[in-house]
């Protein structure tokens, strides 16, 4: 078996930051879940108004040095809470925007969103009649105007109704959204899962470690074969 390959994130050492604008973070089960699920290597910055000069300069420094940043908030009456607009106004000043120049084009911006309604409600003809993408257009416009890459939003819907198994799926999907490159294909996502299992292997009982190792080896070999076959297939637009 060939050695397990690193993910693109490992190779690039992408620097990611989260700015959370939930006005009642401590009381939110959804956002406490997201905070706990955030890898320790990713700064989780809580937005608290009024912003001090020190906080503004700190957040500007993080934006300046990161490759990717997320703005996190609950959906309040089809829009972000006031803390987000206050933060944007305070941090994205004319002087700061000018100092960044073309460096915006090297960055990615994404939205992490919680909602009390199911995702299926947010579609044309659905109960809400507007999609999540429709409601987040101002953020997409901001990213586009600055030349940033706008990432697909991560939506945590009705977390308080989720079963433990669903919550585990949400955790994996969330961490993938934070760390994988935009449009990550099947093999990248699979290798991410394999690397995550390998990382947690040391915390498992010995009997499970013995079962995990041959499983990972078999999975790695199967993925190598799939990638080799994929390279031999004729290229079609759907690929």
Coordinates of N, CA, C and O in Angstrom, one line a residue, residues 46-161:
X46 N -15.5 35.8 18.4 CA -16.8 36.2 18.7 C -17.0 37.7 18.5 O -16.1 38.5 19.1
X47 N -18.0 38.1 17.8 CA -18.2 39.6 17.6 C -19.1 40.1 18.7 O -20.2 39.6 18.9
X48 N -18.6 41.0 19.5 CA -19.3 41.6 20.6 C -19.3 43.1 20.4 O -18.3 43.8 20.4
X49 N -20.5 43.7 20.3 CA -20.7 45.1 20.1 C -20.8 45.8 21.5 O -21.4 45.2 22.4
X50 N -20.3 47.0 21.7 CA -19.5 47.8 20.7 C -18.1 47.3 20.6 O -17.5 46.8 21.5
X51 N -17.6 47.4 19.4 CA -16.2 46.9 19.1 C -15.2 47.9 19.6 O -15.4 49.1 19.3
X52 N -14.2 47.5 20.2 CA -13.1 48.3 20.7 C -12.1 48.5 19.5 O -12.1 47.7 18.6
X53 N -11.3 49.6 19.6 CA -10.3 49.8 18.6 C -9.3 48.6 18.5 O -8.9 48.2 17.4
X54 N -9.0 48.0 19.7 CA -8.1 46.9 19.7 C -8.7 45.7 19.0 O -8.0 45.0 18.2
X55 N -10.0 45.5 19.2 CA -10.7 44.3 18.5 C -10.7 44.5 17.0 O -10.5 43.6 16.2
X56 N -11.1 45.8 16.6 CA -11.1 46.1 15.2 C -9.8 45.8 14.5 O -9.7 45.2 13.4
X57 N -8.7 46.3 15.1 CA -7.4 46.2 14.5 C -7.0 44.7 14.5 O -6.4 44.2 13.5
X58 N -7.4 43.9 15.5 CA -7.1 42.5 15.6 C -7.8 41.8 14.5 O -7.2 40.9 13.8
X59 N -9.1 42.1 14.3 CA -9.9 41.4 13.2 C -9.4 41.8 11.8 O -9.3 40.9 10.9
X60 N -9.0 43.0 11.7 CA -8.4 43.5 10.4 C -7.1 42.7 10.1 O -6.8 42.3 9.0
X61 N -6.3 42.5 11.1 CA -5.0 41.8 11.0 C -5.3 40.3 10.6 O -4.6 39.8 9.7
X62 N -6.3 39.7 11.2 CA -6.7 38.3 10.8 C -7.1 38.2 9.4 O -6.7 37.3 8.7
X63 N -7.9 39.2 9.0 CA -8.4 39.1 7.6 C -7.2 39.3 6.6 O -7.1 38.7 5.6
X64 N -6.3 40.2 7.0 CA -5.2 40.5 6.1 C -4.3 39.3 5.9 O -3.8 39.1 4.8
X65 N -4.1 38.5 7.0 CA -3.2 37.4 6.9 C -3.8 36.0 6.6 O -3.1 35.1 6.3
X66 N -5.1 35.9 6.6 CA -5.7 34.6 6.4 C -5.9 34.4 4.9 O -5.9 35.3 4.1
X67 N -6.2 33.1 4.5 CA -6.5 32.8 3.1 C -8.0 32.7 2.9 O -8.5 32.9 1.8
X68 N -8.7 32.3 4.0 CA -10.1 32.1 3.9 C -10.8 32.5 5.3 O -10.3 32.2 6.3
X69 N -11.9 33.2 5.2 CA -12.6 33.5 6.4 C -14.1 33.3 6.2 O -14.6 33.5 5.1
X70 N -14.7 33.0 7.3 CA -16.2 32.7 7.4 C -16.8 33.7 8.3 O -16.3 34.1 9.4
X71 N -18.0 34.2 7.9 CA -18.9 35.0 8.8 C -20.0 34.1 9.2 O -20.7 33.5 8.4
X72 N -20.2 33.9 10.5 CA -21.1 33.0 11.1 C -22.3 33.7 11.8 O -22.0 34.6 12.6
X73 N -23.5 33.3 11.6 CA -24.6 34.0 12.3 C -25.9 33.2 12.1 O -26.0 32.3 11.2
X74 N -26.9 33.4 13.0 CA -28.2 32.8 12.8 C -29.0 33.7 11.8 O -28.8 34.9 11.7
X75 N -29.9 33.1 11.1 CA -30.8 33.8 10.2 C -31.9 34.4 11.0 O -32.8 33.8 11.6
X76 N -31.9 35.8 11.1 CA -32.9 36.5 11.8 C -33.8 37.3 10.8 O -33.4 38.2 10.1
X77 N -35.1 36.9 10.7 CA -36.0 37.6 9.8 C -35.4 37.7 8.4 O -35.4 38.8 7.8
X78 N -34.9 36.6 7.9 CA -34.4 36.5 6.5 C -33.1 37.4 6.3 O -32.7 37.6 5.2
X79 N -32.4 37.7 7.4 CA -31.2 38.5 7.2 C -30.2 38.2 8.4 O -30.6 37.5 9.4
X80 N -29.0 38.8 8.3 CA -28.1 38.6 9.4 C -28.5 39.6 10.6 O -29.1 40.6 10.3
X81 N -28.1 39.2 11.8 CA -28.4 40.1 12.9 C -27.6 41.4 12.8 O -26.6 41.5 12.1
X82 N -28.0 42.4 13.5 CA -27.3 43.7 13.4 C -25.9 43.7 13.8 O -25.1 44.6 13.3
X83 N -25.4 42.8 14.6 CA -24.0 42.7 15.0 C -23.1 42.5 13.7 O -22.0 42.9 13.7
X84 N -23.7 41.8 12.7 CA -22.9 41.6 11.5 C -22.7 42.8 10.7 O -21.6 43.2 10.3
X85 N -23.8 43.6 10.5 CA -23.6 44.8 9.8 C -22.8 45.8 10.5 O -22.0 46.6 9.9
X86 N -22.9 45.8 11.9 CA -22.0 46.7 12.7 C -20.6 46.3 12.5 O -19.7 47.2 12.5
X87 N -20.3 45.0 12.5 CA -18.9 44.6 12.4 C -18.4 44.9 11.0 O -17.2 45.4 10.9
X88 N -19.1 44.7 10.0 CA -18.7 45.0 8.6 C -18.3 46.5 8.5 O -17.3 46.8 7.9
X89 N -19.2 47.3 9.0 CA -19.0 48.8 8.9 C -17.7 49.2 9.7 O -17.0 50.1 9.2
X90 N -17.5 48.6 10.9 CA -16.4 48.9 11.7 C -15.1 48.4 11.2 O -14.0 49.1 11.3
X91 N -15.1 47.2 10.6 CA -13.8 46.5 10.2 C -13.4 46.9 8.8 O -12.3 47.2 8.5
X92 N -14.4 46.9 7.9 CA -14.1 47.2 6.4 C -14.2 48.7 6.2 O -15.0 49.2 5.4
X93 N -13.3 49.4 6.8 CA -13.2 50.9 6.6 C -12.5 51.2 5.3 O -11.9 50.3 4.7
X94 N -12.7 52.4 4.8 CA -12.1 52.8 3.6 C -10.6 52.7 3.6 O -10.0 52.2 2.6
X95 N -10.0 53.1 4.7 CA -8.5 53.0 4.8 C -8.1 51.5 4.7 O -7.1 51.2 4.1
X96 N -8.8 50.6 5.4 CA -8.4 49.2 5.4 C -8.6 48.6 4.1 O -7.8 47.9 3.6
X97 N -9.7 48.9 3.4 CA -10.0 48.4 2.1 C -8.9 48.8 1.1 O -8.5 48.1 0.3
X98 N -8.5 50.1 1.2 CA -7.5 50.6 0.3 C -6.2 50.0 0.6 O -5.4 49.7 -0.4
X99 N -5.9 49.7 1.9 CA -4.6 49.1 2.2 C -4.5 47.7 1.7 O -3.4 47.2 1.4
X100 N -5.6 47.0 1.6 CA -5.6 45.6 1.1 C -5.3 45.6 -0.4 O -4.7 44.6 -0.9
X101 N -5.7 46.6 -1.1 CA -5.5 46.6 -2.6 C -6.0 45.3 -3.3 O -7.1 44.9 -3.1
X102 N -5.1 44.7 -4.1 CA -5.5 43.5 -4.8 C -5.4 42.3 -4.0 O -5.7 41.2 -4.5
X103 N -5.0 42.4 -2.8 CA -4.8 41.2 -1.9 C -6.2 40.5 -1.7 O -6.2 39.3 -1.3
X104 N -7.3 41.2 -1.8 CA -8.6 40.5 -1.7 C -8.7 39.4 -2.6 O -9.4 38.4 -2.3
X105 N -8.1 39.5 -3.8 CA -8.3 38.4 -4.8 C -7.6 37.1 -4.4 O -7.9 36.1 -5.1
X106 N -6.8 37.1 -3.4 CA -6.2 35.9 -3.0 C -7.0 35.2 -1.9 O -6.5 34.2 -1.4
X107 N -8.1 35.7 -1.5 CA -8.9 35.3 -0.4 C -10.2 34.6 -0.8 O -10.8 34.9 -1.8
X108 N -10.7 33.8 0.2 CA -12.0 33.2 0.0 C -12.9 33.6 1.2 O -12.4 33.7 2.3
X109 N -14.2 33.8 0.9 CA -15.1 34.2 2.0 C -16.3 33.3 1.9 O -16.8 33.0 0.8
X110 N -16.8 32.8 3.1 CA -17.9 32.0 3.2 C -18.8 32.4 4.3 O -18.5 33.1 5.2
X111 N -20.0 31.8 4.3 CA -21.0 32.1 5.3 C -21.4 30.8 6.0 O -21.6 29.8 5.4
X112 N -21.4 30.8 7.3 CA -21.9 29.7 8.1 C -23.2 30.2 8.8 O -23.3 31.2 9.5
X113 N -24.3 29.5 8.5 CA -25.6 30.0 8.8 C -26.4 28.9 9.6 O -26.4 27.7 9.3
X114 N -27.2 29.4 10.6 CA -28.1 28.5 11.3 C -29.5 29.0 11.0 O -29.8 30.2 10.9
X115 N -30.5 28.0 10.9 CA -31.9 28.4 10.7 C -32.8 27.4 11.5 O -32.4 26.2 11.6
X116 N -33.9 27.9 11.9 CA -34.8 27.1 12.6 C -35.8 26.4 11.7 O -36.6 25.5 12.1
X117 N -35.7 26.7 10.4 CA -36.6 26.0 9.4 C -35.7 25.0 8.6 O -34.5 25.2 8.5
X118 N -36.3 24.0 8.0 CA -35.6 23.0 7.2 C -35.1 23.7 5.9 O -35.7 24.6 5.4
X119 N -34.0 23.1 5.4 CA -33.4 23.7 4.2 C -34.4 23.6 3.1 O -34.5 24.4 2.2
X120 N -35.3 22.5 3.1 CA -36.2 22.3 2.0 C -37.3 23.4 1.9 O -37.9 23.6 0.9
X121 N -37.4 24.2 3.0 CA -38.4 25.3 3.0 C -37.9 26.5 2.1 O -38.7 27.3 1.6
X122 N -36.6 26.6 2.0 CA -35.9 27.7 1.3 C -35.7 27.3 -0.1 O -34.6 27.0 -0.5
X123 N -36.7 27.4 -0.9 CA -36.6 27.2 -2.4 C -37.8 27.8 -3.0 O -38.8 28.1 -2.4
X124 N -37.7 28.1 -4.3 CA -38.8 28.7 -5.1 C -40.0 27.8 -5.0 O -39.8 26.6 -5.3
X125 N -41.1 28.3 -4.6 CA -42.3 27.5 -4.5 C -42.4 26.8 -3.2 O -43.4 26.2 -2.9
X126 N -41.4 26.9 -2.3 CA -41.4 26.3 -1.0 C -42.1 27.2 0.0 O -42.7 28.2 -0.3
X127 N -42.1 26.8 1.3 CA -42.8 27.5 2.3 C -42.2 29.0 2.4 O -43.0 29.9 2.7
X128 N -40.9 29.1 2.3 CA -40.3 30.5 2.4 C -40.2 31.2 1.0 O -40.1 32.4 1.0
X129 N -40.3 30.4 -0.1 CA -40.3 30.9 -1.5 C -39.0 31.6 -1.9 O -38.9 32.0 -3.1
X130 N -38.0 31.7 -1.0 CA -36.7 32.2 -1.4 C -35.6 31.2 -1.0 O -35.8 30.6 0.1
X131 N -34.6 31.1 -1.8 CA -33.5 30.2 -1.4 C -32.5 30.9 -0.5 O -32.5 32.1 -0.3
X132 N -31.7 30.0 0.2 CA -30.7 30.6 1.1 C -29.7 31.5 0.2 O -29.3 32.5 0.7
X133 N -29.4 31.0 -1.0 CA -28.6 31.8 -1.9 C -29.2 33.2 -2.1 O -28.5 34.2 -2.2
X134 N -30.5 33.3 -2.3 CA -31.2 34.5 -2.5 C -31.0 35.5 -1.3 O -30.6 36.6 -1.5
X135 N -31.2 34.9 -0.1 CA -31.1 35.7 1.1 C -29.7 36.2 1.4 O -29.5 37.2 2.0
X136 N -28.7 35.5 0.9 CA -27.3 35.8 1.1 C -26.6 36.6 0.0 O -25.4 36.8 0.0
X137 N -27.4 37.1 -1.0 CA -26.9 37.8 -2.1 C -26.0 39.0 -1.7 O -25.0 39.3 -2.4
X138 N -26.3 39.8 -0.7 CA -25.5 40.9 -0.3 C -24.1 40.5 0.1 O -23.1 41.2 -0.3
X139 N -23.9 39.3 0.7 CA -22.6 38.8 1.0 C -21.8 38.3 -0.2 O -20.6 38.6 -0.4
X140 N -22.6 37.7 -1.1 CA -21.9 37.3 -2.4 C -21.5 38.5 -3.2 O -20.4 38.5 -3.8
X141 N -22.4 39.5 -3.2 CA -22.0 40.8 -3.9 C -20.8 41.4 -3.3 O -19.9 41.9 -4.1
X142 N -20.6 41.4 -2.0 CA -19.4 41.9 -1.3 C -18.2 41.2 -1.8 O -17.2 41.8 -2.2
X143 N -18.2 39.8 -1.7 CA -17.1 39.0 -2.1 C -16.8 39.3 -3.6 O -15.6 39.4 -3.9
X144 N -17.8 39.3 -4.4 CA -17.5 39.5 -5.9 C -16.9 40.9 -6.2 O -16.0 41.0 -7.0
X145 N -17.5 41.9 -5.5 CA -17.0 43.2 -5.7 C -15.5 43.4 -5.3 O -14.8 44.1 -6.0
X146 N -15.1 42.7 -4.3 CA -13.7 42.8 -3.8 C -12.8 41.8 -4.6 O -11.6 41.8 -4.4
X147 N -13.4 40.9 -5.4 CA -12.6 40.0 -6.2 C -12.3 38.7 -5.4 O -11.4 37.9 -5.9
X148 N -12.9 38.5 -4.3 CA -12.7 37.3 -3.5 C -13.5 36.1 -4.1 O -14.4 36.3 -4.9
X149 N -13.1 34.9 -3.8 CA -13.8 33.7 -4.1 C -14.9 33.5 -3.1 O -14.6 33.4 -1.9
X150 N -16.1 33.4 -3.5 CA -17.3 33.2 -2.6 C -17.6 31.7 -2.5 O -17.8 31.0 -3.5
X151 N -17.5 31.2 -1.3 CA -17.7 29.7 -1.1 C -19.2 29.4 -0.9 O -20.0 30.2 -0.4
X152 N -19.6 28.2 -1.2 CA -21.0 27.7 -0.9 C -21.3 27.9 0.6 O -20.4 27.5 1.4
X153 N -22.4 28.4 1.0 CA -22.7 28.6 2.4 C -22.9 27.2 3.1 O -23.4 26.3 2.5
X154 N -22.5 27.2 4.3 CA -22.8 26.0 5.2 C -24.0 26.3 6.0 O -24.0 27.3 6.8
X155 N -25.0 25.5 5.9 CA -26.3 25.8 6.6 C -26.5 24.6 7.6 O -26.6 23.5 7.3
X156 N -26.7 25.0 8.9 CA -27.0 24.1 9.9 C -28.5 24.4 10.2 O -28.9 25.3 10.9
X157 N -29.4 23.5 9.8 CA -30.8 23.7 9.9 C -31.4 22.8 11.0 O -31.1 21.6 11.1
X158 N -32.2 23.4 11.8 CA -33.0 22.7 12.9 C -32.1 21.7 13.7 O -32.4 20.6 13.9
X159 N -31.0 22.3 14.1 CA -30.0 21.4 14.9 C -30.7 20.8 16.1 O -30.3 19.7 16.5
X160 N -31.6 21.6 16.7 CA -32.2 21.1 18.0 C -33.1 19.9 17.8 O -33.4 19.2 18.7
X161 N -33.4 19.6 16.5 CA -34.2 18.4 16.2 C -33.3 17.2 15.8 O -33.8 16.1 15.6

